[in-house]
């Protein structure tokens, strides 16, 4: 006896696709925040409501149909409608069929489409072309929808469509320089995804993708990549809505705005696109501060490396396996990918390095012994030479030049008599004083290596200040300090290394896969898998190992 187990392959594939979509769904089923709604009332020519009328809406791109009946009060509701263009059909016994084309459903928008049935000829069909509503009448929320066409037509230097939320009423840029962290454009820029809605802090915005929480949640840190965890390429976006206030009860994450975005779905036709955007240093001018200046003038350095390549694709259509399944009107797929390869110069700044008074040296021995590098950091006279003025008098009435370094080992309290036993000077009883580092002369020092002022009325020599005994210097610290680069601007204590431009190396990979299954007029299922990867190398402010570490993020 033979036992034959037969399997309908077509149904099996549809079942597998459905299971995949279920697996991709979030673990907690929530309200479909990325959907729209169509509602209205069915009436006869006299204005009386028509109950039990059959109402069907059809997605004009996928031919997916959803059906319902009007209630006893003549009302109907489709409350879980994917964004797109729809045709509404209404049919009731004794009335002509009613058709309305071009109903545009957008994220979190409620469309009111009232149906006026006609009794003129039950064999006729009354066709209406929908007009854009002038006012949202079904809820009080305030917001603006940015369509796929606007996302693709408006200039986006970084391809970050979340920055377009700044076009909405009540939205303003944040203070310049905050946020970004070297990965995305800093706040205050029109390219930035950081913005304030109705004056609320930028960290109080809520990002939703396909109805799912899309926020990077960081608590207690001072670094974040962007407000949104997953930012699909603009070409993959159906549309997004910025809701600025008077939200429905389903929103309660934040007190700022809600950016609600939806990924495209496949359609009955196969559609897609390819792109690559290129920017590089061949097209750029040089940085103003990328130069070395001396008494004879300034010389500009080479234009720093700058490379930005953004490339990717989108594609979608019906699921078709020849001889097995034809997904037209039933099963659709959509996929997108965007890769970014960046070599980006950081903004040059006036960094501070130890002093050296000889230009172009390659080792500390090339600097003179009066500089910090050349003296092995025992002569810190430049701290005085490149300063001006004097510090306020101390508790003993001594006045030292600005930049004088006081020795912490000499910290003491002036006795109640007011007479300081080290210097012989009289000062404020109970006050704390310190003596500066001072090189002893041939005449000797009354109190070791310091003795500034000595006996009452004695004077000190400025040229002997800030000379540090070698016994007080850790040789390991000297080796660490020697890791700093030599100054490119001489005779300055600060901003003496302005020309170095750190280079940031960053790779990004973002992709999304979506499956839509139209199981029946009352059952539509979809699943989306999103992935975003970032590998970034953020250099320090100095070349080599002077900073101690660089910042690599994955």
Coordinates of C-alpha atoms in Angstrom, one line a residue:
X1 CA 0.0 0.0 0.0
X2 CA 1.3 3.5 -0.9
X3 CA 0.6 6.6 1.1
X4 CA 0.8 9.8 -0.9
X5 CA 1.1 13.1 0.9
X6 CA 0.1 15.9 -1.5
X7 CA 0.9 19.6 -0.8
X8 CA -0.4 22.6 -2.7
X9 CA 2.9 24.3 -3.3
X10 CA 1.2 27.7 -4.1
X11 CA -0.6 27.8 -0.8
X12 CA 2.5 26.6 1.0
X13 CA 4.5 29.5 -0.3
X14 CA 1.8 32.0 0.6
X15 CA 1.7 30.4 4.1
X16 CA 5.5 30.7 4.4
X17 CA 5.4 34.4 3.3
X18 CA 2.6 35.0 5.9
X19 CA 4.7 33.3 8.6
X20 CA 7.7 35.5 7.7
X21 CA 5.6 38.6 7.9
X22 CA 4.3 37.5 11.4
X23 CA 7.8 36.8 12.6
X24 CA 8.9 40.3 11.5
X25 CA 6.0 41.9 13.4
X26 CA 6.9 43.5 16.7
X27 CA 6.4 41.4 19.8
X28 CA 3.8 43.8 21.1
X29 CA 1.0 44.6 18.6
X30 CA 0.2 48.2 18.9
X31 CA -2.0 50.7 17.1
X32 CA -1.0 51.2 13.4
X33 CA 0.5 54.6 13.9
X34 CA 1.7 54.7 10.2
X35 CA -1.8 54.2 8.8
X36 CA -4.6 56.5 7.7
X37 CA -8.4 56.3 7.9
X38 CA -11.4 56.7 5.6
X39 CA -14.8 57.3 7.1
X40 CA -18.1 58.8 6.0
X41 CA -21.9 58.5 5.9
X42 CA -24.0 56.8 3.2
X43 CA -27.2 58.8 2.3
X44 CA -29.9 58.6 -0.3
X45 CA -31.0 61.7 -2.4
X46 CA -33.3 62.9 0.4
X47 CA -30.5 62.9 3.0
X48 CA -31.7 59.8 4.8
X49 CA -29.0 57.4 5.9
X50 CA -28.7 54.1 4.1
X51 CA -27.7 51.2 6.4
X52 CA -26.1 47.9 5.3
X53 CA -24.6 49.4 2.1
X54 CA -21.5 47.5 0.9
X55 CA -18.5 49.8 0.9
X56 CA -15.2 48.7 -0.6
X57 CA -11.9 50.6 -1.0
X58 CA -9.2 49.5 -3.5
X59 CA -5.6 50.4 -3.5
X60 CA -4.9 51.7 -7.0
X61 CA -1.3 50.5 -7.0
X62 CA -1.8 46.9 -5.7
X63 CA -5.5 46.3 -6.3
X64 CA -5.8 45.2 -2.7
X65 CA -9.5 45.5 -1.6
X66 CA -10.9 46.1 1.8
X67 CA -14.7 45.8 2.4
X68 CA -17.2 46.8 5.1
X69 CA -20.9 47.6 5.6
X70 CA -22.5 50.8 6.7
X71 CA -24.0 50.7 10.1
X72 CA -27.6 51.4 11.2
X73 CA -26.8 55.1 11.3
X74 CA -25.3 54.9 7.8
X75 CA -21.7 55.4 8.8
X76 CA -18.7 53.3 7.8
X77 CA -15.0 53.3 8.9
X78 CA -11.8 51.9 7.4
X79 CA -9.4 52.6 10.3
X80 CA -6.3 50.7 9.2
X81 CA -5.4 51.9 5.7
X82 CA -1.9 52.0 4.3
X83 CA -0.9 55.3 2.7
X84 CA -1.6 55.5 -1.0
X85 CA -4.3 56.3 -3.6
X86 CA -7.6 54.6 -3.3
X87 CA -10.9 54.1 -5.1
X88 CA -14.1 53.9 -3.0
X89 CA -17.1 51.8 -4.3
X90 CA -20.5 51.9 -2.6
X91 CA -23.4 49.6 -3.5
X92 CA -26.9 49.2 -2.0
X93 CA -30.0 47.5 -3.3
X94 CA -32.2 49.9 -5.3
X95 CA -29.5 52.5 -5.9
X96 CA -26.9 53.2 -8.6
X97 CA -23.4 52.1 -7.8
X98 CA -21.2 54.9 -6.5
X99 CA -17.4 55.2 -7.4
X100 CA -14.9 57.8 -6.2
X101 CA -11.4 57.8 -7.5
X102 CA -8.2 59.5 -6.3
X103 CA -8.7 59.3 -2.5
X104 CA -5.3 60.1 -1.1
X105 CA -4.6 58.4 2.3
X106 CA -1.7 59.8 4.3
X107 CA -0.1 58.9 7.6
X108 CA -2.4 59.7 10.6
X109 CA -4.9 61.5 8.3
X110 CA -8.6 60.9 8.5
X111 CA -10.4 61.2 5.1
X112 CA -14.1 62.0 5.2
X113 CA -15.8 60.6 2.1
X114 CA -19.6 60.9 2.3
X115 CA -21.5 58.8 -0.2
X116 CA -24.6 60.2 -2.0
X117 CA -26.4 57.3 -3.6
X118 CA -28.7 58.0 -6.7
X119 CA -31.9 56.2 -7.6
X120 CA -32.0 57.5 -11.2
X121 CA -31.0 54.2 -12.8
X122 CA -29.8 51.3 -10.8
X123 CA -27.8 50.1 -13.8
X124 CA -25.8 53.3 -13.9
X125 CA -22.6 54.1 -12.0
X126 CA -22.1 57.5 -10.5
X127 CA -18.3 58.3 -10.7
X128 CA -16.7 61.1 -8.6
X129 CA -13.1 62.3 -8.6
X130 CA -11.9 63.2 -5.1
X131 CA -10.8 66.7 -4.2
X132 CA -8.2 67.4 -1.6
X133 CA -9.8 68.3 1.7
X134 CA -9.4 71.9 2.8
X135 CA -9.6 71.1 6.5
X136 CA -9.1 68.1 8.8
X137 CA -12.5 67.7 10.4
X138 CA -12.1 64.3 12.2
X139 CA -9.4 65.2 14.8
X140 CA -7.7 68.2 16.3
X141 CA -4.1 67.3 15.8
X142 CA -1.8 69.8 14.1
X143 CA 0.8 68.6 11.6
X144 CA 2.2 68.5 8.1
X145 CA 2.7 65.6 5.7
X146 CA 5.8 65.5 3.5
X147 CA 5.1 63.3 0.5
X148 CA 7.6 61.0 -1.3
X149 CA 7.8 63.5 -4.2
X150 CA 8.7 66.4 -1.9
X151 CA 11.3 64.2 -0.1
X152 CA 13.0 63.3 -3.4
X153 CA 12.7 66.8 -5.0
X154 CA 14.0 68.9 -2.1
X155 CA 17.8 69.2 -1.8
X156 CA 19.2 66.9 0.9
X157 CA 23.0 67.2 1.2
X158 CA 23.2 64.3 3.7
X159 CA 20.1 62.4 2.4
X160 CA 18.6 62.6 5.9
X161 CA 15.0 63.2 5.3
X162 CA 14.2 63.8 9.0
X163 CA 15.7 67.3 8.5
X164 CA 12.8 68.2 6.3
X165 CA 10.6 68.4 9.4
X166 CA 12.1 71.9 9.8
X167 CA 9.8 73.0 7.0
X168 CA 6.8 72.6 9.2
X169 CA 5.1 75.4 11.1
X170 CA 6.2 75.8 14.7
X171 CA 9.5 74.0 14.1
X172 CA 12.9 75.8 14.6
X173 CA 16.5 74.8 14.5
X174 CA 18.3 74.1 17.8
X175 CA 21.2 76.1 19.2
X176 CA 24.3 75.8 17.0
X177 CA 26.9 73.3 18.0
X178 CA 24.8 70.9 20.1
X179 CA 24.1 67.3 19.1
X180 CA 25.5 65.5 16.1
X181 CA 28.6 64.2 17.9
X182 CA 30.6 64.2 14.7
X183 CA 28.4 61.6 13.0
X184 CA 25.4 63.7 11.7
X185 CA 25.3 67.4 11.1
X186 CA 25.3 69.4 14.3
X187 CA 22.2 71.1 15.6
X188 CA 21.5 74.6 14.2
X189 CA 22.1 73.3 10.7
X190 CA 19.3 73.0 8.1
X191 CA 20.8 69.5 7.3
X192 CA 20.3 68.3 10.9
X193 CA 17.7 66.0 12.2
X194 CA 17.8 67.9 15.5
X195 CA 15.0 70.5 15.8
X196 CA 12.5 71.9 18.3
X197 CA 8.8 71.7 17.9
X198 CA 6.8 74.6 19.5
X199 CA 9.9 75.4 21.6
X200 CA 10.1 72.0 23.2
X201 CA 13.6 70.5 23.7
X202 CA 15.0 68.6 20.7
X203 CA 15.4 65.4 22.8
X204 CA 11.6 65.3 23.3
X205 CA 10.8 64.4 19.7
X206 CA 9.3 60.9 19.0
X207 CA 10.3 59.0 15.8
X208 CA 8.1 56.3 14.4
X209 CA 8.9 54.0 11.4
X210 CA 6.0 51.8 10.1
X211 CA 4.3 52.4 13.4
X212 CA 7.2 51.1 15.5
X213 CA 9.3 53.0 18.0
X214 CA 12.4 54.3 16.0
X215 CA 14.1 56.3 18.8
X216 CA 17.6 55.9 20.1
X217 CA 17.1 55.7 23.8
X218 CA 20.3 56.9 25.7
X219 CA 20.1 57.9 29.3
X220 CA 22.9 59.4 31.3
X221 CA 25.2 59.7 28.3
X222 CA 26.5 62.8 26.5
X223 CA 26.7 61.3 23.0
X224 CA 24.1 60.3 20.5
X225 CA 24.2 59.5 16.8
X226 CA 20.9 60.8 15.7
X227 CA 17.4 61.1 17.1
X228 CA 16.2 58.3 14.8
X229 CA 17.7 54.8 15.1
X230 CA 16.8 53.7 11.5
X231 CA 16.8 56.4 8.7
X232 CA 15.9 54.6 5.4
X233 CA 17.0 56.3 2.2
X234 CA 14.6 59.0 0.9
X235 CA 13.8 56.9 -2.2
X236 CA 12.4 54.1 0.1
X237 CA 10.0 56.4 1.9
X238 CA 6.3 56.5 1.1
X239 CA 5.9 59.7 3.1
X240 CA 6.2 61.0 6.6
X241 CA 4.1 63.3 8.8
X242 CA 5.3 65.7 11.5
X243 CA 2.6 66.0 14.2
X244 CA 3.2 69.1 16.2
X245 CA 0.4 69.0 18.8
X246 CA -3.0 67.9 20.0
X247 CA -2.1 64.2 19.5
X248 CA -4.5 61.4 19.8
X249 CA -4.3 59.2 22.9
X250 CA -2.1 56.6 21.1
X251 CA 0.9 59.0 21.3
X252 CA 2.4 59.5 24.7
X253 CA 6.2 58.9 24.3
X254 CA 7.4 62.6 24.3
X255 CA 6.2 66.1 24.7
X256 CA 7.7 67.4 21.4
X257 CA 6.8 66.5 17.9
X258 CA 6.1 63.1 16.4
X259 CA 7.8 62.2 13.1
X260 CA 5.7 59.3 11.7
X261 CA 7.2 57.6 8.6
X262 CA 6.2 54.7 6.4
X263 CA 8.3 52.6 4.0
X264 CA 7.0 51.9 0.5
X265 CA 5.3 48.6 -0.3
X266 CA 5.5 46.7 -3.5
X267 CA 2.9 47.2 -6.3
X268 CA 1.6 45.2 -9.2
X269 CA 4.3 46.6 -11.4
X270 CA 8.0 46.2 -10.9
X271 CA 9.6 49.5 -9.9
X272 CA 13.0 50.6 -8.6
X273 CA 15.9 53.0 -8.9
X274 CA 19.6 53.2 -8.5
X275 CA 21.7 56.2 -7.3
X276 CA 25.2 57.4 -6.3
X277 CA 26.0 60.8 -5.0
X278 CA 29.6 61.9 -5.0
X279 CA 31.4 64.8 -3.3
X280 CA 35.2 65.0 -3.0
X281 CA 38.1 67.4 -2.4
X282 CA 38.6 68.0 -6.2
X283 CA 35.5 70.2 -6.0
X284 CA 36.3 71.9 -2.7
X285 CA 38.1 75.1 -1.7
X286 CA 40.8 74.9 1.0
X287 CA 40.2 75.7 4.7
X288 CA 41.1 79.2 5.7
X289 CA 43.0 78.0 8.7
X290 CA 44.9 75.3 6.9
X291 CA 48.1 77.3 6.7
X292 CA 51.3 78.0 8.6
X293 CA 52.1 81.6 9.3
X294 CA 55.4 83.3 10.3
X295 CA 56.8 86.8 10.1
X296 CA 57.4 86.3 6.3
X297 CA 53.8 85.4 5.6
X298 CA 51.4 82.4 5.5
X299 CA 51.7 79.3 3.4
X300 CA 48.6 77.1 2.8
X301 CA 48.7 73.4 3.2
X302 CA 47.2 70.9 0.7
X303 CA 43.4 70.6 0.6
X304 CA 42.5 67.9 3.1
X305 CA 41.0 64.7 2.0
X306 CA 37.2 64.8 1.5
X307 CA 35.3 61.9 0.0
X308 CA 31.6 61.3 0.3
X309 CA 29.9 58.4 -1.7
X310 CA 26.3 57.6 -1.1
X311 CA 25.0 54.8 -3.3
X312 CA 22.1 52.3 -3.2
X313 CA 18.9 51.0 -4.8
X314 CA 15.2 50.4 -4.2
X315 CA 13.1 47.7 -5.9
X316 CA 9.6 46.3 -5.5
X317 CA 6.9 44.4 -7.2
X318 CA 4.6 41.3 -6.9
X319 CA 6.1 38.0 -5.7
X320 CA 6.3 35.8 -8.8
X321 CA 7.7 32.3 -8.9
X322 CA 7.0 30.9 -12.4
X323 CA 4.7 27.9 -12.3
X324 CA 4.3 28.2 -8.5
X325 CA 2.8 31.5 -7.5
X326 CA 1.8 34.8 -9.1
X327 CA 1.5 37.4 -6.4
X328 CA -0.3 40.1 -8.5
X329 CA -3.1 41.7 -6.3
X330 CA -2.1 39.4 -3.4
X331 CA 1.6 39.2 -2.4
X332 CA 4.2 42.0 -2.8
X333 CA 7.8 42.6 -1.9
X334 CA 9.9 45.7 -1.5
X335 CA 13.6 46.2 -0.6
X336 CA 16.1 49.0 -0.4
X337 CA 19.8 49.5 0.5
X338 CA 22.0 52.5 0.9
X339 CA 25.7 52.5 1.6
X340 CA 27.8 55.5 2.7
X341 CA 31.6 55.8 2.5
X342 CA 33.0 58.9 4.0
X343 CA 36.4 60.5 4.5
X344 CA 35.6 63.8 6.2
X345 CA 37.8 66.5 7.6
X346 CA 37.0 67.8 11.0
X347 CA 37.0 71.5 11.5
X348 CA 40.5 72.7 12.3
X349 CA 40.9 74.5 15.6
X350 CA 43.5 76.4 17.5
X351 CA 45.0 73.6 19.7
X352 CA 47.6 74.2 22.3
X353 CA 50.9 72.3 22.4
X354 CA 54.2 72.8 24.4
X355 CA 56.4 75.6 23.1
X356 CA 59.5 75.3 20.8
X357 CA 61.2 78.3 19.4
X358 CA 62.7 76.8 16.2
X359 CA 60.6 76.2 13.2
X360 CA 60.4 72.8 11.4
X361 CA 62.2 70.7 14.0
X362 CA 61.6 67.0 14.1
X363 CA 62.8 66.3 17.7
X364 CA 62.9 68.0 21.0
X365 CA 66.7 68.4 20.8
X366 CA 66.2 70.8 17.9
X367 CA 64.5 73.4 20.2
X368 CA 66.5 75.7 22.4
X369 CA 66.8 75.0 26.2
X370 CA 64.7 78.0 27.0
X371 CA 61.5 76.4 25.5
X372 CA 59.4 73.7 27.0
X373 CA 60.3 71.0 24.6
X374 CA 64.0 71.9 24.5
X375 CA 64.4 72.0 28.3
X376 CA 62.6 68.7 28.9
X377 CA 59.8 70.8 30.5
X378 CA 62.1 72.2 33.3
X379 CA 62.0 75.7 31.9
X380 CA 58.5 77.1 31.8
X381 CA 59.5 80.7 31.3
X382 CA 57.4 80.9 28.1
X383 CA 54.3 80.8 30.4
X384 CA 55.4 84.2 31.5
X385 CA 57.0 85.5 28.3
X386 CA 53.9 85.0 26.3
X387 CA 51.6 86.4 28.9
X388 CA 51.2 90.0 30.1
X389 CA 50.4 91.8 33.3
X390 CA 50.6 90.7 36.8
X391 CA 48.5 88.6 39.1
X392 CA 46.9 90.1 42.2
X393 CA 49.1 90.4 45.3
X394 CA 49.1 87.4 47.6
X395 CA 48.5 87.4 51.4
X396 CA 52.1 88.5 51.9
X397 CA 51.8 91.4 49.5
X398 CA 53.9 89.8 46.8
X399 CA 53.1 90.4 43.1
X400 CA 54.2 87.9 40.5
X401 CA 53.8 88.1 36.7
X402 CA 50.9 86.3 35.1
X403 CA 51.9 82.7 34.2
X404 CA 54.0 82.2 37.4
X405 CA 53.8 78.6 38.6
X406 CA 53.5 78.1 42.3
X407 CA 54.9 75.1 44.0
X408 CA 52.2 73.1 45.8
X409 CA 54.8 71.6 48.2
X410 CA 55.3 75.1 49.7
X411 CA 51.6 75.5 50.8
X412 CA 51.5 76.9 54.4
X413 CA 49.4 79.1 56.7
X414 CA 50.6 82.4 57.9
X415 CA 50.9 82.3 61.8
X416 CA 48.7 84.3 64.1
X417 CA 51.5 86.7 64.5
X418 CA 51.3 87.5 60.8
X419 CA 55.1 86.9 60.4
X420 CA 55.9 84.3 57.7
X421 CA 59.0 82.4 58.9
X422 CA 60.0 81.4 55.4
X423 CA 60.2 84.8 53.7
X424 CA 60.2 87.1 56.8
X425 CA 57.3 89.1 55.3
X426 CA 54.3 90.1 57.3
X427 CA 50.9 89.1 56.0
X428 CA 47.3 88.2 56.9
X429 CA 47.2 85.7 59.8
X430 CA 45.6 82.4 58.9
X431 CA 45.8 83.0 55.1
X432 CA 47.4 80.3 52.8
X433 CA 50.4 81.2 50.7
X434 CA 52.6 79.4 48.2
X435 CA 56.0 80.2 46.8
X436 CA 56.8 80.0 43.1
X437 CA 59.4 77.8 41.6
X438 CA 62.6 79.8 41.5
X439 CA 66.1 79.0 40.5
X440 CA 68.7 79.7 43.2
X441 CA 71.5 82.2 42.3
X442 CA 75.0 82.4 43.5
X443 CA 74.0 84.5 46.5
X444 CA 72.0 81.6 47.8
X445 CA 68.4 81.1 48.8
X446 CA 67.2 81.6 52.3
X447 CA 64.7 78.8 52.0
X448 CA 65.9 76.3 49.5
X449 CA 64.8 76.7 45.9
X450 CA 62.0 79.2 46.4
X451 CA 62.7 82.1 48.7
X452 CA 61.1 84.7 46.5
X453 CA 61.2 87.9 48.5
X454 CA 63.6 86.4 51.0
X455 CA 63.9 88.9 53.8
X456 CA 61.6 91.9 54.0
X457 CA 62.3 94.2 51.1
X458 CA 64.3 91.7 49.0
X459 CA 63.5 91.4 45.3
X460 CA 63.4 88.5 42.9
X461 CA 64.5 88.1 39.3
X462 CA 61.8 87.3 36.7
X463 CA 64.3 85.3 34.7
X464 CA 64.7 82.8 37.6
X465 CA 61.0 82.1 37.9
X466 CA 59.3 78.9 36.5
X467 CA 62.5 76.8 36.5
X468 CA 61.5 73.4 37.7
X469 CA 64.0 71.1 39.4
X470 CA 64.5 67.8 37.5
X471 CA 64.0 65.9 40.7
X472 CA 60.4 67.2 40.7
X473 CA 59.6 65.9 37.2
X474 CA 58.4 62.4 36.5
X475 CA 60.4 61.1 33.5
X476 CA 57.3 59.1 32.3
X477 CA 55.3 62.4 32.1
X478 CA 58.1 63.9 30.0
X479 CA 57.8 61.0 27.6
X480 CA 54.1 61.5 27.3
X481 CA 54.4 65.2 26.7
X482 CA 57.0 64.5 24.0
X483 CA 54.2 62.8 22.1
X484 CA 52.6 66.1 21.3
X485 CA 53.5 67.6 17.9
X486 CA 55.7 70.7 17.7
X487 CA 54.0 74.0 17.3
X488 CA 53.4 75.4 13.8
X489 CA 53.1 79.0 15.1
X490 CA 56.1 80.2 17.1
X491 CA 56.2 82.6 20.1
X492 CA 52.6 81.8 21.2
X493 CA 51.4 79.9 24.2
X494 CA 47.9 79.1 23.0
X495 CA 46.5 78.3 19.5
X496 CA 50.0 77.5 18.4
X497 CA 49.0 74.4 16.5
X498 CA 46.0 75.5 14.3
X499 CA 46.7 73.9 11.0
X500 CA 46.1 70.2 11.8
X501 CA 42.8 68.9 10.3
X502 CA 41.7 65.5 11.8
X503 CA 40.2 63.1 9.2
X504 CA 37.0 61.1 10.2
X505 CA 36.5 57.8 8.5
X506 CA 33.0 56.4 8.4
X507 CA 31.0 53.6 6.7
X508 CA 27.2 53.2 6.9
X509 CA 25.0 50.4 5.6
X510 CA 21.2 50.7 5.8
X511 CA 18.6 48.3 4.3
X512 CA 15.0 47.4 4.6
X513 CA 12.9 44.5 3.4
X514 CA 9.1 44.5 3.4
X515 CA 6.4 41.9 2.5
X516 CA 2.7 42.7 2.1
X517 CA 0.1 39.9 1.9
X518 CA -3.5 40.6 0.9
X519 CA -5.1 37.5 2.4
X520 CA -8.7 38.6 2.1
X521 CA -10.8 41.8 1.9
X522 CA -10.8 41.8 5.7
X523 CA -7.2 40.5 6.3
X524 CA -4.1 42.3 5.3
X525 CA -0.7 41.4 6.7
X526 CA 2.7 43.0 6.3
X527 CA 6.2 42.6 7.9
X528 CA 9.2 44.9 7.7
X529 CA 12.8 44.1 8.7
X530 CA 15.1 47.2 9.1
X531 CA 18.8 47.2 9.6
X532 CA 21.2 50.1 10.1
X533 CA 25.0 49.7 10.7
X534 CA 27.6 52.4 11.4
X535 CA 31.3 52.0 11.7
X536 CA 33.1 55.3 12.5
X537 CA 36.6 56.3 13.3
X538 CA 36.8 59.6 15.0
X539 CA 40.3 60.9 15.3
X540 CA 41.8 62.9 18.1
X541 CA 42.8 66.6 18.0
X542 CA 46.4 65.8 17.4
X543 CA 48.2 63.3 15.1
X544 CA 49.8 60.2 16.6
X545 CA 49.2 59.1 20.1
X546 CA 49.1 62.5 21.9
X547 CA 45.4 62.3 22.7
X548 CA 45.7 58.9 24.3
X549 CA 42.9 57.3 22.3
X550 CA 40.7 57.7 19.3
X551 CA 37.0 57.0 19.2
X552 CA 35.7 54.1 17.1
X553 CA 32.0 53.3 17.0
X554 CA 30.1 50.4 15.5

